[in-house]
mmCIF file of C-alpha atoms in Angstrom:
data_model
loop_
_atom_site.group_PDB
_atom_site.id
_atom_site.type_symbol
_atom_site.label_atom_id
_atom_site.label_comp_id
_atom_site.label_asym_id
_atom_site.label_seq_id
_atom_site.Cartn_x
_atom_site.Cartn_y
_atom_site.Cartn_z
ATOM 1 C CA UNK A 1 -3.244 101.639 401.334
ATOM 2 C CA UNK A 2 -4.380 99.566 398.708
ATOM 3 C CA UNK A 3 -2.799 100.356 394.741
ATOM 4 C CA UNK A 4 -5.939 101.819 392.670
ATOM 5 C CA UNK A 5 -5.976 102.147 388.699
ATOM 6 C CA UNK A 6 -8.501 104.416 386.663
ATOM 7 C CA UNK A 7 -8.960 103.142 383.214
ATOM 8 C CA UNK A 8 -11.215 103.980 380.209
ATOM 9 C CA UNK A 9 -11.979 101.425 378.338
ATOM 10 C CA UNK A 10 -12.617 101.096 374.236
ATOM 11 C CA UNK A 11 -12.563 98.051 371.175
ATOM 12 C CA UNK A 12 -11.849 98.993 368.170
ATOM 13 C CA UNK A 13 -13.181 96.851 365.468
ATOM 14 C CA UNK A 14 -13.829 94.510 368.416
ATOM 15 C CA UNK A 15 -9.709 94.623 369.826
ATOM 16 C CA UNK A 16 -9.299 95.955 373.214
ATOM 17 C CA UNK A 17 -7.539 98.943 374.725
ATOM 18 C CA UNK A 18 -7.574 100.069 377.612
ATOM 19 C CA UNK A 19 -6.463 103.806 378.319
ATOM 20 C CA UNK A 20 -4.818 104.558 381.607
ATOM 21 C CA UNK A 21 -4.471 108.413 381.809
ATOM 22 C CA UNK A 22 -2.173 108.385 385.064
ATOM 23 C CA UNK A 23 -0.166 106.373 386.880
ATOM 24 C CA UNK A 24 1.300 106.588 390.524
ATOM 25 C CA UNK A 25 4.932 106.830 389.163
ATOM 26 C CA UNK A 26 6.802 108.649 386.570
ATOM 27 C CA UNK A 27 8.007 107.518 383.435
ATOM 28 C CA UNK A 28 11.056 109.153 382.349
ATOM 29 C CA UNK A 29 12.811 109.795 378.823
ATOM 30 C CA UNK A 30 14.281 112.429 376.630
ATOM 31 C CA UNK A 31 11.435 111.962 374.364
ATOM 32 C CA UNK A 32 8.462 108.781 373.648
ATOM 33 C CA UNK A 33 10.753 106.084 371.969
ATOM 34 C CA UNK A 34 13.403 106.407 375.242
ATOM 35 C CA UNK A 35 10.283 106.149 377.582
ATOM 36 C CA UNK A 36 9.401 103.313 376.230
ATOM 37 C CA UNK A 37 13.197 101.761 377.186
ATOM 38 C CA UNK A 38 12.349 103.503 380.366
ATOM 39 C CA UNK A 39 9.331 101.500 381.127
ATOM 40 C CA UNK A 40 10.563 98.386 379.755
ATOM 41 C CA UNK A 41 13.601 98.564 382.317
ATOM 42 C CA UNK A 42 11.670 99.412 385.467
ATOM 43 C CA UNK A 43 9.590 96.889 387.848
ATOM 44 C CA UNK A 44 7.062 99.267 388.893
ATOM 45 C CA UNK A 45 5.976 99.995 385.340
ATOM 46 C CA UNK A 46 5.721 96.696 383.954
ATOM 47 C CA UNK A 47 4.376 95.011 387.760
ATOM 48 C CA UNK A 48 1.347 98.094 386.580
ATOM 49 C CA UNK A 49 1.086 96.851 383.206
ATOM 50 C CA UNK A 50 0.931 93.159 384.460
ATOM 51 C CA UNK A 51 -2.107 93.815 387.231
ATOM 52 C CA UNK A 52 -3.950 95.517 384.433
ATOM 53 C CA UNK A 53 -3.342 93.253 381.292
ATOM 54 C CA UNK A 54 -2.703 90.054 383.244
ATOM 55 C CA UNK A 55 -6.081 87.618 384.397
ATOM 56 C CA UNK A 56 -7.675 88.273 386.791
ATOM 57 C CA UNK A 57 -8.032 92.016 385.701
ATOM 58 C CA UNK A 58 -7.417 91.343 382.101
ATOM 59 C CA UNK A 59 -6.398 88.872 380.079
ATOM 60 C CA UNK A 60 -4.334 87.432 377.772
ATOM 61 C CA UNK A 61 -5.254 89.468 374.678
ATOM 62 C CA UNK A 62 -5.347 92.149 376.230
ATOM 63 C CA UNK A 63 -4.403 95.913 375.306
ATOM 64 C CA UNK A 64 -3.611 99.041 376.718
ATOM 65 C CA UNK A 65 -1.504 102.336 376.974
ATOM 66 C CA UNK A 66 -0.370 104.832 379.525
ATOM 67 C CA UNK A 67 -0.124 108.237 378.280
ATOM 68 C CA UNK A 68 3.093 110.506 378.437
ATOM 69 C CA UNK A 69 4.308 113.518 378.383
ATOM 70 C CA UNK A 70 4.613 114.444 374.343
ATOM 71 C CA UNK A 71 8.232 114.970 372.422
ATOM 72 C CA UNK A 72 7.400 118.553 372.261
ATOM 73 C CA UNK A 73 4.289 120.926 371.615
ATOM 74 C CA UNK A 74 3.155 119.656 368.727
ATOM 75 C CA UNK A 75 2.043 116.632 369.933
ATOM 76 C CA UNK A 76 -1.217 116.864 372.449
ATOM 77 C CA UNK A 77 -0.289 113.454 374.497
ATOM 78 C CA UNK A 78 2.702 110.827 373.887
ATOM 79 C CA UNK A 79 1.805 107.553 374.300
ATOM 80 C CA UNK A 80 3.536 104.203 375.513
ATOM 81 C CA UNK A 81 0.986 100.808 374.180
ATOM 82 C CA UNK A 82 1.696 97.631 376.324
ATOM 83 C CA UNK A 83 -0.131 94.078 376.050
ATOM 84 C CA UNK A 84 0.773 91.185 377.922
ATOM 85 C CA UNK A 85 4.517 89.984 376.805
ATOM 86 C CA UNK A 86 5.491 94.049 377.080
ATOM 87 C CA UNK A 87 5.579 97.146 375.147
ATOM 88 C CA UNK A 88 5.243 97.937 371.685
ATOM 89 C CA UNK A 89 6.311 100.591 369.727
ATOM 90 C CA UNK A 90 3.213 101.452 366.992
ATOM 91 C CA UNK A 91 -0.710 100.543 367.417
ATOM 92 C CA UNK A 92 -3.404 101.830 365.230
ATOM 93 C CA UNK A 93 -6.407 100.176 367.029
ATOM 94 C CA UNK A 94 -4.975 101.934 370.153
ATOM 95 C CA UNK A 95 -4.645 105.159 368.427
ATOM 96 C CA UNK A 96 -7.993 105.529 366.798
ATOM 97 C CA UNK A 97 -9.122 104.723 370.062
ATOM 98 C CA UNK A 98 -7.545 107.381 371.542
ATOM 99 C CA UNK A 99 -8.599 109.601 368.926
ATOM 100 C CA UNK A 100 -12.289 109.279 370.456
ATOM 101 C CA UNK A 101 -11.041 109.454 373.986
ATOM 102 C CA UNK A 102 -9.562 112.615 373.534
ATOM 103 C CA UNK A 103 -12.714 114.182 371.397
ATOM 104 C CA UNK A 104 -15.054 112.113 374.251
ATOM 105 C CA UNK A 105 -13.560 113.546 377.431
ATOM 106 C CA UNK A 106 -12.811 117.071 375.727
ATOM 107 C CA UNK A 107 -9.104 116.402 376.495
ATOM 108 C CA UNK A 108 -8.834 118.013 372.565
ATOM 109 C CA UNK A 109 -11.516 120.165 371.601
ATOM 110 C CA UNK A 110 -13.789 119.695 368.417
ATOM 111 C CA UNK A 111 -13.173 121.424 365.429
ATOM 112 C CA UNK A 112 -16.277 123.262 363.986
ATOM 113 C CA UNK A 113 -15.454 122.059 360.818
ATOM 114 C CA UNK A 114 -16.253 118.187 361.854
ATOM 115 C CA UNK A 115 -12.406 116.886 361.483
ATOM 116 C CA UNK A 116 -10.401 117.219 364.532
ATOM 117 C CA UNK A 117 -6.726 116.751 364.331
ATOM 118 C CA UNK A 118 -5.832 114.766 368.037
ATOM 119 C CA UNK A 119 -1.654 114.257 367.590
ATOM 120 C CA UNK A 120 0.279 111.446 369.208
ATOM 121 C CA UNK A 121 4.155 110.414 369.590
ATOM 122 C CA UNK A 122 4.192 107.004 369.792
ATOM 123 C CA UNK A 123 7.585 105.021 369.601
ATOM 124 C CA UNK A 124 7.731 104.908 366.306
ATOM 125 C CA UNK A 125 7.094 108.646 365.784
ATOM 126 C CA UNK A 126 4.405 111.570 365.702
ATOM 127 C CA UNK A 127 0.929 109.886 364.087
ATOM 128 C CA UNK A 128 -2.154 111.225 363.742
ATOM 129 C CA UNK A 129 -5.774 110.778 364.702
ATOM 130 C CA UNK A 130 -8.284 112.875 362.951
ATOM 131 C CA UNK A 131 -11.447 112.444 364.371
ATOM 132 C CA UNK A 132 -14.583 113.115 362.081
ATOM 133 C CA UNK A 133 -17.423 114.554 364.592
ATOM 134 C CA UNK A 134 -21.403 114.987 363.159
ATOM 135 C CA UNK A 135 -23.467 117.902 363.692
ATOM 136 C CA UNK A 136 -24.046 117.498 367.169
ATOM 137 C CA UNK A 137 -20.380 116.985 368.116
ATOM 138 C CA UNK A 138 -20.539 113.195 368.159
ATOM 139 C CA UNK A 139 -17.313 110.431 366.380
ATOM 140 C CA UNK A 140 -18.417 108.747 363.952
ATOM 141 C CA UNK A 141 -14.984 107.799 362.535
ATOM 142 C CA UNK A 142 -11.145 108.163 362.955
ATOM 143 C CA UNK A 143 -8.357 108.275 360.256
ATOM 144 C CA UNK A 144 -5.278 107.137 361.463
ATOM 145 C CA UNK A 145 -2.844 108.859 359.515
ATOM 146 C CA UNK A 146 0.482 106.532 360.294
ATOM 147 C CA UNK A 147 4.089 106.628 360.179
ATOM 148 C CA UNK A 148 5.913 106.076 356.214
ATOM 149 C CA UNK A 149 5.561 102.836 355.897
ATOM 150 C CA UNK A 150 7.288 100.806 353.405
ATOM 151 C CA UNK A 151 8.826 97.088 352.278
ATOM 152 C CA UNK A 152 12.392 95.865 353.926
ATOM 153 C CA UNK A 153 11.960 92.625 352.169
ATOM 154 C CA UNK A 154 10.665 90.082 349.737
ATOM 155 C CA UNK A 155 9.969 85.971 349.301
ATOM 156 C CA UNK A 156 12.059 85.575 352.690
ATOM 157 C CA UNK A 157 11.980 82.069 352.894
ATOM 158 C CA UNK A 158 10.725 80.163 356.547
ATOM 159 C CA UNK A 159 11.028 76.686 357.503
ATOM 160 C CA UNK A 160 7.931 76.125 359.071
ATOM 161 C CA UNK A 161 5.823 72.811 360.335
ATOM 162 C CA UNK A 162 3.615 73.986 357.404
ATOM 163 C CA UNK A 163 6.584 72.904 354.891
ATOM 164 C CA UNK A 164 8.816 75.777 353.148
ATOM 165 C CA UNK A 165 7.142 79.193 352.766
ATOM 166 C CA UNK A 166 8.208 83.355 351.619
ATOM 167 C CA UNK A 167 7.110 85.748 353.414
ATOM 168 C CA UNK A 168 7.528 89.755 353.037
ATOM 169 C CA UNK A 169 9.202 91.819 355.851
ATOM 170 C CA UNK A 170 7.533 95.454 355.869
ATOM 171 C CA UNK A 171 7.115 98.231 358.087
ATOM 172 C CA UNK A 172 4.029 99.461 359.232
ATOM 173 C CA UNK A 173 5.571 101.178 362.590
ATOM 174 C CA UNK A 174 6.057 98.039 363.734
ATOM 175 C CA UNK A 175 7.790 95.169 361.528
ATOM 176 C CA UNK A 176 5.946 92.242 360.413
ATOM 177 C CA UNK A 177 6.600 89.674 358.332
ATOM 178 C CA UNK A 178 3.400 88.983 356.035
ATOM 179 C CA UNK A 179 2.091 85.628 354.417
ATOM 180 C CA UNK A 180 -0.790 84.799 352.213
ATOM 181 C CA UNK A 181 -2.780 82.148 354.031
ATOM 182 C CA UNK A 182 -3.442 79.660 350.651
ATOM 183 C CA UNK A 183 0.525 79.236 350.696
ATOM 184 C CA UNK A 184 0.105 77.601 354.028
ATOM 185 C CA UNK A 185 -3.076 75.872 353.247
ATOM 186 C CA UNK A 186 -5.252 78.144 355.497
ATOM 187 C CA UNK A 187 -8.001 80.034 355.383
ATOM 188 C CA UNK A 188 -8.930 83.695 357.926
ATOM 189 C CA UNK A 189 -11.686 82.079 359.471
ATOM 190 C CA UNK A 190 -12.368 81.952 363.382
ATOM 191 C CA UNK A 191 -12.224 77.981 363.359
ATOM 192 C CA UNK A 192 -8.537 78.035 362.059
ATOM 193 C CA UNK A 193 -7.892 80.544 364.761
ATOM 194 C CA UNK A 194 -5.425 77.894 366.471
ATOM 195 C CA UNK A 195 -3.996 77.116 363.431
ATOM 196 C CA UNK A 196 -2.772 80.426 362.352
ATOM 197 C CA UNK A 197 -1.751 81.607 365.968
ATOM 198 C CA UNK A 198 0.333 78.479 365.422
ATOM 199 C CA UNK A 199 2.148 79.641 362.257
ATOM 200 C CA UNK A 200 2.427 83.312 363.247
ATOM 201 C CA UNK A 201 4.227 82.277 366.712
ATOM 202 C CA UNK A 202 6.871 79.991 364.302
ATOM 203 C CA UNK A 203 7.197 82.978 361.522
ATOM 204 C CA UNK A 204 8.289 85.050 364.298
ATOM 205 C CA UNK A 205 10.579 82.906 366.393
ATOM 206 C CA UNK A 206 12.451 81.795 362.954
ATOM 207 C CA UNK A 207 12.760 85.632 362.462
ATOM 208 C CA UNK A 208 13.086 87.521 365.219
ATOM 209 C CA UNK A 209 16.967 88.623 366.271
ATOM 210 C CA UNK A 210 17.909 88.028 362.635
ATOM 211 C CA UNK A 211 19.101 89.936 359.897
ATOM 212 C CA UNK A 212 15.317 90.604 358.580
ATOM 213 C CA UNK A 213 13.958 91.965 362.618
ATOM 214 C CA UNK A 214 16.392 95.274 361.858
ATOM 215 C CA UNK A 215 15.196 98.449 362.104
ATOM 216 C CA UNK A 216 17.303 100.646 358.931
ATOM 217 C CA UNK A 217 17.551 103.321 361.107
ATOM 218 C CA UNK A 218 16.634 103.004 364.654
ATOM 219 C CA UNK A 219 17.317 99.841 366.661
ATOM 220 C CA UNK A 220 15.019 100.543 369.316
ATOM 221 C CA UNK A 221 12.607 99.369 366.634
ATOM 222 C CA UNK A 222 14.280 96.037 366.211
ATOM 223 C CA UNK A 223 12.366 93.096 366.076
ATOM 224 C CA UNK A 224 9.716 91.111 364.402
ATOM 225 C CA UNK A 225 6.361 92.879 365.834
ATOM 226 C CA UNK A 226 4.217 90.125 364.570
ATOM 227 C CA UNK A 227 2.735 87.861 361.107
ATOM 228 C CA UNK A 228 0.350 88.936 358.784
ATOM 229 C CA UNK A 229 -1.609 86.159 357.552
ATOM 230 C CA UNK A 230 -3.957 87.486 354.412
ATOM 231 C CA UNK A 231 -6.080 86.532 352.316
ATOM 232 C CA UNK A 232 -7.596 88.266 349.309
ATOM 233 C CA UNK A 233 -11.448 88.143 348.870
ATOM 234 C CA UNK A 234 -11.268 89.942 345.050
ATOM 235 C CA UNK A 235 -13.310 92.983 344.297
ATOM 236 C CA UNK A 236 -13.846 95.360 341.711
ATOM 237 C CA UNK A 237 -14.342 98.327 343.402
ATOM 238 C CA UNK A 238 -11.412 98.146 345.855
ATOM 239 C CA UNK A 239 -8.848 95.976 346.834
ATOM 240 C CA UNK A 240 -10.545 93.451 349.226
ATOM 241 C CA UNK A 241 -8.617 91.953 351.612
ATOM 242 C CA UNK A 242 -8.595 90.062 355.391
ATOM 243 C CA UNK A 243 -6.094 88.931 357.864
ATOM 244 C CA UNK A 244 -5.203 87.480 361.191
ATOM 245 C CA UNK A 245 -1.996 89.806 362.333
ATOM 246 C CA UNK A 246 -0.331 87.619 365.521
ATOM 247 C CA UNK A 247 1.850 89.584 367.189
ATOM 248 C CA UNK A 248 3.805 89.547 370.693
ATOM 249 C CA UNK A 249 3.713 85.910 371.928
ATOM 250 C CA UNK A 250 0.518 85.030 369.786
ATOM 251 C CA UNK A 251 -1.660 87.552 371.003
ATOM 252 C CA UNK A 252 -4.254 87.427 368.002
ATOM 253 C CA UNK A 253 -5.864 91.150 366.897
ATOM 254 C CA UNK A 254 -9.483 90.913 366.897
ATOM 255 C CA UNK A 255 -9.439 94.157 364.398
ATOM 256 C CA UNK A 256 -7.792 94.118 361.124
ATOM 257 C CA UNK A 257 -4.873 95.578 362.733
ATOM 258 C CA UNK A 258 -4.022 99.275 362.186
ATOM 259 C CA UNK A 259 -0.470 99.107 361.687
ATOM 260 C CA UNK A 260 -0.612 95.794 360.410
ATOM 261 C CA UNK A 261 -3.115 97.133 358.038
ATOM 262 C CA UNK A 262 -0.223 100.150 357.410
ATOM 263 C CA UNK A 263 1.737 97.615 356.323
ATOM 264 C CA UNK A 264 -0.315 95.762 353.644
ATOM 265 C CA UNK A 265 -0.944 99.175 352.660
ATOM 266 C CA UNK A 266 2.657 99.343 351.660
ATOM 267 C CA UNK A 267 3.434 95.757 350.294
ATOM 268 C CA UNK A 268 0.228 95.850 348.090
ATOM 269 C CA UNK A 269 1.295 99.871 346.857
ATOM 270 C CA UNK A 270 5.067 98.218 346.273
ATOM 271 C CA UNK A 271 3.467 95.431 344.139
ATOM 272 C CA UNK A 272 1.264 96.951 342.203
ATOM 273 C CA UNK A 273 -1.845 95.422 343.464
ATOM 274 C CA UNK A 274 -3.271 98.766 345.539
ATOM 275 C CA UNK A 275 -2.986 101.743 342.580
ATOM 276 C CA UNK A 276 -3.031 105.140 342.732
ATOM 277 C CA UNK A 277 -5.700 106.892 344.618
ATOM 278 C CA UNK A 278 -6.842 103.101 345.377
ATOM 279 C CA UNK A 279 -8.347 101.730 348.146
ATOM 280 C CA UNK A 280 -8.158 98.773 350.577
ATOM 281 C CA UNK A 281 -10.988 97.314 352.606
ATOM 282 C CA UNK A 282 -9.461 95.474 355.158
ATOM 283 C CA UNK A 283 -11.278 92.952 357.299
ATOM 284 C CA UNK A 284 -10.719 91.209 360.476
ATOM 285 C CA UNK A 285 -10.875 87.342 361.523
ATOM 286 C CA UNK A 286 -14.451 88.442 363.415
ATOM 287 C CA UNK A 287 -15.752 90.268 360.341
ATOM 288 C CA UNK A 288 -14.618 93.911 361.204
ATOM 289 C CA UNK A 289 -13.597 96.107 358.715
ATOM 290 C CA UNK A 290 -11.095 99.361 358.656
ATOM 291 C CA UNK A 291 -10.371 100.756 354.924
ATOM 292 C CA UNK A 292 -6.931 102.162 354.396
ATOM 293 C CA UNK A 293 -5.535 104.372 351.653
ATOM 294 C CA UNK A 294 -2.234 106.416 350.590
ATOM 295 C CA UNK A 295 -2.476 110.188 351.418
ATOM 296 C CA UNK A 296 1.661 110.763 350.833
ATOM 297 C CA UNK A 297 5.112 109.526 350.216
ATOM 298 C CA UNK A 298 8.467 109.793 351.459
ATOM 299 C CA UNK A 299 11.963 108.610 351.345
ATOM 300 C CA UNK A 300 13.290 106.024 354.437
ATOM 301 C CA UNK A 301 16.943 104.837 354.464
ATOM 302 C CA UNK A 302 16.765 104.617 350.611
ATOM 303 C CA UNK A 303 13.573 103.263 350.095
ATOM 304 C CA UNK A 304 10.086 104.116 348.841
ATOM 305 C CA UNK A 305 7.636 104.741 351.437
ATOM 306 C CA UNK A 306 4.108 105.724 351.383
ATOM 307 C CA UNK A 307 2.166 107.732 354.144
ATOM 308 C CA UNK A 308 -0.925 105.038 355.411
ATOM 309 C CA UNK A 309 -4.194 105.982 356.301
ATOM 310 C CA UNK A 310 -6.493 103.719 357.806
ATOM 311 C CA UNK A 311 -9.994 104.688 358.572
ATOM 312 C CA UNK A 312 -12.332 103.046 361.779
ATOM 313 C CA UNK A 313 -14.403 103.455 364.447
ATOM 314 C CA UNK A 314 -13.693 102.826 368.318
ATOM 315 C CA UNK A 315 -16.274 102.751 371.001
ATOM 316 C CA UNK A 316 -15.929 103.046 374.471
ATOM 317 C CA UNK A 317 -17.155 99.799 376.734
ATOM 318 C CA UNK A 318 -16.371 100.559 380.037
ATOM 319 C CA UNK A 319 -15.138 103.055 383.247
ATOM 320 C CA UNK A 320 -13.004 100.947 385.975
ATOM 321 C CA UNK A 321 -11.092 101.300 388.795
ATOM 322 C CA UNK A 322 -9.176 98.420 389.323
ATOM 323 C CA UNK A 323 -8.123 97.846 393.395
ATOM 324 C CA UNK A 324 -4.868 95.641 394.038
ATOM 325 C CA UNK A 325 -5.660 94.481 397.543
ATOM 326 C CA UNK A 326 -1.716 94.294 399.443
ATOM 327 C CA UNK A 327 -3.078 91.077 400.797
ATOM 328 C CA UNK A 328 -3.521 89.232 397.554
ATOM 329 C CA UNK A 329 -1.094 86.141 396.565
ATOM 330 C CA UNK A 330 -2.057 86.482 392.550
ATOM 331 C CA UNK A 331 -0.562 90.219 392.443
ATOM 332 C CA UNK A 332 0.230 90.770 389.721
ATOM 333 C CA UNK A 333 -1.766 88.366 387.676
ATOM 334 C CA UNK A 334 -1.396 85.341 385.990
ATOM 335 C CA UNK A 335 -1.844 84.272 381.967
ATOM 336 C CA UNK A 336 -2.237 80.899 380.817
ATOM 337 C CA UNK A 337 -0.948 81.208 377.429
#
């Protein structure tokens, strides 16, 4: 019998994800974040995540997630987000997306007051996706209320092919270092798309499995997620930003990058730049847009944190049911990059 896959799939500010709400095998765990090891140690998971993210069923920007079982009851769903170099352990496109999934195929019911609260554990912890419904039950937009997120680092220096450059290491539910494109003589722009891809994949490499990829408190968050590359496009009314985040093995996020965007959220609160009660408008290398904010503060391993929201829209762009015939040679797929 031939292997089938249902998937629902969504972009959110033009970044893929595709939703797979079962699977033909169990993922096992104690709770999300030792699921996640689970998955990342057996064949038949990632063989599933490699037909449905690799070409010819995907590609190599590709997104997805295969829901869990939750921590405990106060989550609705857990969640474990994969792309094509493995699994990740935050991702804020993925959950606003789910966010309308959940409202969309009444997997969480609508509140009558408009804002629906859909909760997710997600490797880095228990996030948030309130989901703002109009008068006739429609989305029309999703906070993403994220993990504390908060600065492990400043003006790390790189060696790069660029010449000598600093970077900041933050924490966004994911760590990323994060570098302001002028220093590197480049600008967010689609035609420099190669370029920055470029630098992100040597940021990383210099980084990761160093001192500055540590998690303070959990190593199964070790790791440099990905680079930030910003730019700031002034403003009076907000703080105007856009970026190129690369993460994984320079995979390059069509959106701004939720997480990502959790992150700048911290660095510019840390610096000054993003005040009180401020906001950021973040945009994307294809012209998207999410705008973030703080709505709280905490205390991590000594530091300052604050409590990200970032505000978008996903929209669903397609139904499948992907068929893995046992007589096909390319099982599980193939990426050329």
């Amino acid at each position: 019998m031939n292997e089938r896959y249902a998937t629902v799939d969504y972009h959110t500010a033009g970044e893929p994800f595709r939703i797979v709400a079962e699977t033909p095998f169990e993922i096992l765990g104690d709770d999300v974040p030792a699921k996640r090891l689970f998955a990342i140690g057996s064949p038949e998971v990632q063989r599933a995540r490699q037909i449905l993210c690799f070409e010819p069923r995907g590609h190599a920007d590709m997104y997805g997630c295969f829901l869990v079982e939750p921590d405990d009851d106060g989550a609705h769903f857990g969640v474990l987000f994969w792309h094509k170099d493995g699994f990740s352990t935050a991702c804020g496109h993925g959950t606003i997306a789910l966010g309308v999934w959940a409202i969309e195929t009444g997997r969480v019911a609508v509140d009558p007051s408009g804002s629906t609260d859909v909760v997710i554990d997600v490797p880095s912890g228990r996030v948030t996706a309130r989901v703002h419904t109009d008068d006739e039950g429609a989305v029309v937009a999703v906070d993403f209320i994220n993990v504390p997120s908060y600065v492990l680092a400043e003006d790390v220096p790189v060696s790069t092919s660029r010449g000598d450059l600093q970077v900041d290491i933050v924490f966004g539910g994911a760590i990323y270092a994060q570098i302001d494109a002028r220093s590197a003589g480049l600008s967010v722009v689609p035609g420099q798309a190669g370029e920055i891809i470029a630098l992100g994949r040597e940021i990383k490499q210099a980084l990761d499995g160093g001192a500055h990829a540590a998690h303070p408190e959990d190593d199964r968050l070790n790791g440099i997620y990905g680079t930030i590359v910003f730019e700031d496009l002034g403003g009076t009314d907000a703080v105007h930003q856009r970026n190129a985040t690369v993460f994984a093995d320079g995979e390059l996020d069509r959106s701004p990058c939720g997480s990502g965007t959790s992150a700048r959220v911290a660095a510019l609160t840390e610096s000054g730049v993003l005040p009180p009660g401020g906001t950021l408008r973040h945009g994307s290398i294809v012209g998207s847009e999410f705008t973030a904010s703080v709505v709280g503060s905490a205390r991590v391993a000594g530091r300052d944190a604050v409590v990200p929201q970032v505000t978008g829209m996903a929209f669903r762009t397609g139904e499948h049911v992907f068929v893995v015939d046992e007589r096909d040679a390319l099982v599980p797929g193939f990426v050329l990059r």
